[in-house]
CSV table of C-alpha atoms in Angstrom, one decimal:
chain,number,residue,atom,x,y,z
A,261,UNK,CA,-0.4,0.1,0.1
A,262,UNK,CA,1.5,3.7,-1.3
A,263,UNK,CA,1.7,6.4,1.2
A,264,UNK,CA,-1.2,8.1,-0.1
A,265,UNK,CA,-3.6,5.3,0.8
A,266,UNK,CA,-1.8,4.5,4.5
A,267,UNK,CA,-3.1,8.1,5.0
A,268,UNK,CA,-6.3,7.1,4.2
A,269,UNK,CA,-7.0,4.8,5.9
A,270,UNK,CA,-5.0,6.0,9.7
A,271,UNK,CA,-7.2,8.8,9.2
A,272,UNK,CA,-10.4,6.8,7.8
A,273,UNK,CA,-9.5,4.6,11.2
A,274,UNK,CA,-9.3,7.2,13.6
A,275,UNK,CA,-12.5,9.3,12.6
A,276,UNK,CA,-15.0,5.9,13.2
A,277,UNK,CA,-13.4,5.4,16.6
A,278,UNK,CA,-14.4,8.4,17.2
A,279,UNK,CA,-17.8,8.6,15.5
A,280,UNK,CA,-21.3,8.5,16.2
A,281,UNK,CA,-24.4,8.3,14.3
A,282,UNK,CA,-23.5,5.6,12.0
A,283,UNK,CA,-25.9,2.6,11.6
A,284,UNK,CA,-25.1,-0.8,10.2
A,285,UNK,CA,-21.4,-0.2,10.0
A,286,UNK,CA,-20.8,-3.3,7.6
A,287,UNK,CA,-23.4,-2.9,5.4
A,288,UNK,CA,-22.4,-4.2,1.7
A,289,UNK,CA,-21.7,-1.2,-1.2
A,290,UNK,CA,-21.9,-0.6,-4.5
A,291,UNK,CA,-19.6,2.0,-5.7
A,292,UNK,CA,-19.6,3.4,-9.2
A,293,UNK,CA,-15.9,4.7,-10.3
A,294,UNK,CA,-14.6,2.7,-7.9
A,295,UNK,CA,-11.1,2.4,-9.6
A,296,UNK,CA,-10.9,5.8,-10.0
A,297,UNK,CA,-8.9,9.0,-8.5
A,298,UNK,CA,-11.5,9.4,-5.5
A,299,UNK,CA,-13.1,6.6,-6.1
A,300,UNK,CA,-10.4,4.1,-5.5
A,301,UNK,CA,-9.2,5.7,-1.4
A,302,UNK,CA,-13.5,5.4,-0.9
A,303,UNK,CA,-13.6,1.7,-1.6
A,304,UNK,CA,-10.1,1.4,0.2
A,305,UNK,CA,-11.5,2.7,3.7
A,306,UNK,CA,-14.9,1.2,2.8
A,307,UNK,CA,-12.8,-2.2,2.7
A,308,UNK,CA,-10.4,-1.6,6.0
A,309,UNK,CA,-13.6,-0.3,7.7
A,310,UNK,CA,-15.2,-3.9,7.1
A,311,UNK,CA,-17.7,-3.3,4.6
A,312,UNK,CA,-17.7,-6.0,1.5
A,313,UNK,CA,-17.6,-4.1,-1.5
A,314,UNK,CA,-19.0,-4.6,-4.6
A,315,UNK,CA,-16.8,-2.4,-7.9
A,316,UNK,CA,-19.0,-1.6,-11.0
A,317,UNK,CA,-16.6,-0.9,-13.9
A,318,UNK,CA,-16.3,-1.6,-17.8
A,319,UNK,CA,-14.6,-4.2,-19.7
A,320,UNK,CA,-11.4,-1.9,-19.9
A,321,UNK,CA,-11.4,-0.5,-16.8
A,322,UNK,CA,-8.2,-0.2,-15.1
A,323,UNK,CA,-7.7,-1.5,-11.8
A,324,UNK,CA,-5.1,-1.4,-10.9
A,325,UNK,CA,-5.3,1.3,-7.8
A,326,UNK,CA,-7.6,-1.2,-6.7
A,327,UNK,CA,-6.7,-4.7,-7.3
A,328,UNK,CA,-4.6,-5.6,-4.6
A,329,UNK,CA,-8.4,-5.5,-2.6
A,330,UNK,CA,-10.9,-8.4,-2.0
A,331,UNK,CA,-13.5,-7.1,-4.0
A,332,UNK,CA,-16.6,-8.0,-6.0
A,333,UNK,CA,-17.1,-7.0,-9.7
A,334,UNK,CA,-20.3,-6.0,-11.8
A,335,UNK,CA,-19.0,-5.7,-15.6
A,336,UNK,CA,-21.5,-2.7,-17.9
A,337,UNK,CA,-22.3,0.6,-19.4
A,338,UNK,CA,-23.6,2.8,-17.4
A,339,UNK,CA,-24.9,4.6,-20.3
A,340,UNK,CA,-26.7,1.5,-21.6
A,341,UNK,CA,-29.5,0.4,-19.1
A,342,UNK,CA,-29.6,-3.1,-20.3
A,343,UNK,CA,-25.9,-3.6,-19.0
A,344,UNK,CA,-26.8,-1.9,-15.8
A,345,UNK,CA,-30.0,-3.9,-14.8
A,346,UNK,CA,-27.9,-7.1,-16.0
A,347,UNK,CA,-25.2,-6.3,-13.8
A,348,UNK,CA,-26.7,-4.9,-10.6
A,349,UNK,CA,-30.8,-5.7,-10.9
A,350,UNK,CA,-32.5,-7.7,-7.9
A,351,UNK,CA,-29.5,-7.4,-5.4
A,352,UNK,CA,-29.4,-5.4,-2.6
A,353,UNK,CA,-26.9,-2.7,-1.0
A,354,UNK,CA,-27.0,-1.3,2.2
A,355,UNK,CA,-25.0,1.6,0.3
A,356,UNK,CA,-24.6,2.8,-2.9
A,357,UNK,CA,-21.5,5.3,-3.8
A,358,UNK,CA,-20.9,7.5,-7.2
A,359,UNK,CA,-17.8,8.7,-7.4
A,360,UNK,CA,-17.7,8.9,-11.4
A,361,UNK,CA,-16.8,11.5,-13.6
A,362,UNK,CA,-17.1,11.2,-17.7
A,363,UNK,CA,-16.6,14.2,-20.4
A,364,UNK,CA,-16.3,11.8,-23.0
A,365,UNK,CA,-20.4,11.4,-23.3
A,366,UNK,CA,-21.7,15.0,-24.8
A,367,UNK,CA,-22.4,16.0,-21.6
A,368,UNK,CA,-25.4,13.7,-21.2
A,369,UNK,CA,-23.6,10.8,-19.0
A,370,UNK,CA,-24.3,11.8,-15.4
A,371,UNK,CA,-28.0,12.2,-15.9
A,372,UNK,CA,-27.9,8.9,-18.4
A,373,UNK,CA,-25.8,7.0,-15.9
A,374,UNK,CA,-28.0,8.2,-12.9
A,375,UNK,CA,-31.4,7.0,-14.6
A,376,UNK,CA,-29.9,3.8,-15.0
A,377,UNK,CA,-28.9,3.4,-11.9
A,378,UNK,CA,-32.4,4.2,-10.2
A,379,UNK,CA,-33.7,2.0,-12.3
A,380,UNK,CA,-31.8,-0.9,-11.6
A,381,UNK,CA,-32.1,-0.3,-8.0
A,382,UNK,CA,-36.1,-0.1,-8.2
A,383,UNK,CA,-37.2,-2.5,-5.3
A,384,UNK,CA,-33.8,-2.8,-3.8
A,385,UNK,CA,-33.9,-2.1,-0.1
A,386,UNK,CA,-30.8,1.0,-0.5
A,387,UNK,CA,-30.3,2.5,2.9
A,388,UNK,CA,-28.3,5.7,1.4
A,389,UNK,CA,-27.1,6.7,-1.9
A,390,UNK,CA,-23.6,9.2,-1.8
A,391,UNK,CA,-23.5,10.8,-5.1
A,392,UNK,CA,-20.4,13.0,-5.8
A,393,UNK,CA,-21.3,16.1,-7.6
A,394,UNK,CA,-20.0,19.9,-8.0
A,395,UNK,CA,-20.6,22.6,-7.4
A,396,UNK,CA,-22.9,25.0,-10.2
A,397,UNK,CA,-24.9,21.6,-10.7
A,398,UNK,CA,-28.3,22.7,-11.6
A,399,UNK,CA,-30.0,26.2,-10.3
A,400,UNK,CA,-26.4,26.3,-7.8
A,401,UNK,CA,-24.9,28.1,-11.0
A,402,UNK,CA,-26.7,30.6,-10.1
A,403,UNK,CA,-24.7,31.3,-6.5
A,404,UNK,CA,-21.9,32.1,-8.7
A,405,UNK,CA,-22.6,34.4,-11.5
A,406,UNK,CA,-18.8,35.8,-11.6
A,407,UNK,CA,-17.2,32.5,-12.5
A,408,UNK,CA,-16.5,31.5,-16.0
A,409,UNK,CA,-18.1,27.8,-16.1
A,410,UNK,CA,-17.5,28.2,-19.9
A,411,UNK,CA,-18.0,24.9,-21.5
A,412,UNK,CA,-18.2,23.1,-18.0
A,413,UNK,CA,-22.3,24.8,-18.2
A,414,UNK,CA,-24.1,22.0,-19.8
A,415,UNK,CA,-22.2,19.1,-17.8
A,416,UNK,CA,-23.5,21.2,-14.8
A,417,UNK,CA,-26.7,20.9,-16.4
A,418,UNK,CA,-26.9,17.2,-16.6
A,419,UNK,CA,-25.1,17.2,-13.0
A,420,UNK,CA,-28.3,18.7,-11.8
A,421,UNK,CA,-30.4,16.9,-13.4
A,422,UNK,CA,-28.5,14.0,-11.6
A,423,UNK,CA,-29.3,15.2,-8.4
A,424,UNK,CA,-33.1,15.9,-9.1
A,425,UNK,CA,-33.4,12.4,-10.1
A,426,UNK,CA,-32.0,11.2,-6.9
A,427,UNK,CA,-33.7,13.4,-4.3
A,428,UNK,CA,-37.3,12.1,-6.0
A,429,UNK,CA,-35.8,8.7,-6.0
A,430,UNK,CA,-37.5,8.1,-2.5
A,431,UNK,CA,-33.7,6.7,-1.5
A,432,UNK,CA,-32.0,8.6,1.4
A,433,UNK,CA,-29.2,10.1,0.0
A,434,UNK,CA,-26.1,12.7,0.3
A,435,UNK,CA,-24.7,15.0,-2.4
A,436,UNK,CA,-21.6,15.7,-2.0
A,437,UNK,CA,-20.5,18.6,-4.0
A,438,UNK,CA,-16.6,20.0,-4.8
A,439,UNK,CA,-15.6,23.1,-6.0
A,440,UNK,CA,-11.7,22.8,-7.3
A,441,UNK,CA,-9.6,19.3,-7.0
A,442,UNK,CA,-6.3,20.1,-6.0
A,443,UNK,CA,-4.3,18.2,-8.4
A,444,UNK,CA,-2.2,15.1,-8.5
A,445,UNK,CA,-2.2,12.8,-5.3
A,446,UNK,CA,-1.6,14.9,-2.3
A,447,UNK,CA,-2.5,13.3,1.5
A,448,UNK,CA,-5.3,14.7,3.2
A,449,UNK,CA,-5.3,17.8,4.9
A,450,UNK,CA,-7.3,16.5,8.0
A,451,UNK,CA,-8.9,20.4,8.0
A,452,UNK,CA,-11.6,20.2,5.2
A,453,UNK,CA,-15.2,20.1,6.4
A,454,UNK,CA,-18.9,19.4,4.7
A,455,UNK,CA,-21.0,22.6,4.9
A,456,UNK,CA,-25.1,23.0,3.5
A,457,UNK,CA,-24.5,26.6,2.6
A,458,UNK,CA,-24.4,26.8,-1.3
A,459,UNK,CA,-22.6,29.2,-1.6
A,460,UNK,CA,-19.1,28.1,-0.8
A,461,UNK,CA,-16.5,27.0,-3.7
A,462,UNK,CA,-13.2,26.0,-2.0
A,463,UNK,CA,-10.2,23.8,-3.4
A,464,UNK,CA,-9.7,20.5,-1.4
A,465,UNK,CA,-8.2,17.1,-2.2
A,466,UNK,CA,-9.6,13.5,-3.4
A,467,UNK,CA,-8.0,12.4,-0.3
A,468,UNK,CA,-10.3,14.8,2.3
A,469,UNK,CA,-13.4,14.4,-0.2
A,470,UNK,CA,-12.8,10.4,0.3
A,471,UNK,CA,-12.6,10.5,4.0
A,472,UNK,CA,-15.5,12.8,4.2
A,473,UNK,CA,-17.9,10.4,2.0
A,474,UNK,CA,-16.6,7.8,4.6
A,475,UNK,CA,-17.6,9.7,7.4
A,476,UNK,CA,-20.9,10.2,6.0
A,477,UNK,CA,-21.2,6.4,4.8
A,478,UNK,CA,-24.4,5.4,7.5
A,479,UNK,CA,-24.2,8.4,9.1
A,480,UNK,CA,-27.7,9.6,9.5
A,481,UNK,CA,-26.4,13.0,10.4
A,482,UNK,CA,-25.6,13.3,6.5
A,483,UNK,CA,-29.0,11.6,5.0
A,484,UNK,CA,-31.1,13.9,3.0
A,485,UNK,CA,-28.5,16.4,2.4
A,486,UNK,CA,-26.7,18.7,-0.2
A,487,UNK,CA,-23.1,19.7,0.8
A,488,UNK,CA,-20.9,21.4,-0.1
A,489,UNK,CA,-17.0,20.4,0.5
A,490,UNK,CA,-14.4,22.6,1.6
A,491,UNK,CA,-11.0,23.0,3.6
A,492,UNK,CA,-10.2,26.3,4.5
A,493,UNK,CA,-6.5,25.5,5.0
A,494,UNK,CA,-6.0,25.5,1.3
């Protein structure tokens, strides 16, 4: 395990030791984007905390960040409803985490994938769905009139539609929006936090985003809330 992931795991375990409000600590989790730069530390933290984890991947996915972990995999394409249903339909997961990031689907990926995921989960007893989104998603863009979102505007509209679908699904949700991701894979500062103030745009590391996510898993204090991630030390 490299230094980056070791830091993640130690910080996670320290936080869980003092955490409150968490339920079903060993509940099984389904993670989308679990092989990515944000998803991988989330997956690693879930495994270290005792969760059975299933990662949804494409046939061509690079699994190098998580290949040393004891995981289940399901294979499909989030833009293809039939493959999503085939992969996860009829299975129950306590927690679903969406940490996907795509820029190559004509800005429709996020609402298309959310629709397909929710359709596949219909009838499943999901306790919590954690969605990673972006500051400026949907109507939130109106809070940042001076930010030059430019070509990202259509993608942010799609992310907003995805958020709305999740809120309307009846599943207890947690939406975590980020503003500016620090480049590379620096270790967590340990000073990040979540706020319901939707006028906040802050820099944050993926490592800290992962820790904030893990702290919300099964934590009823996080249910049915939309957060902006912030790190005042950056």
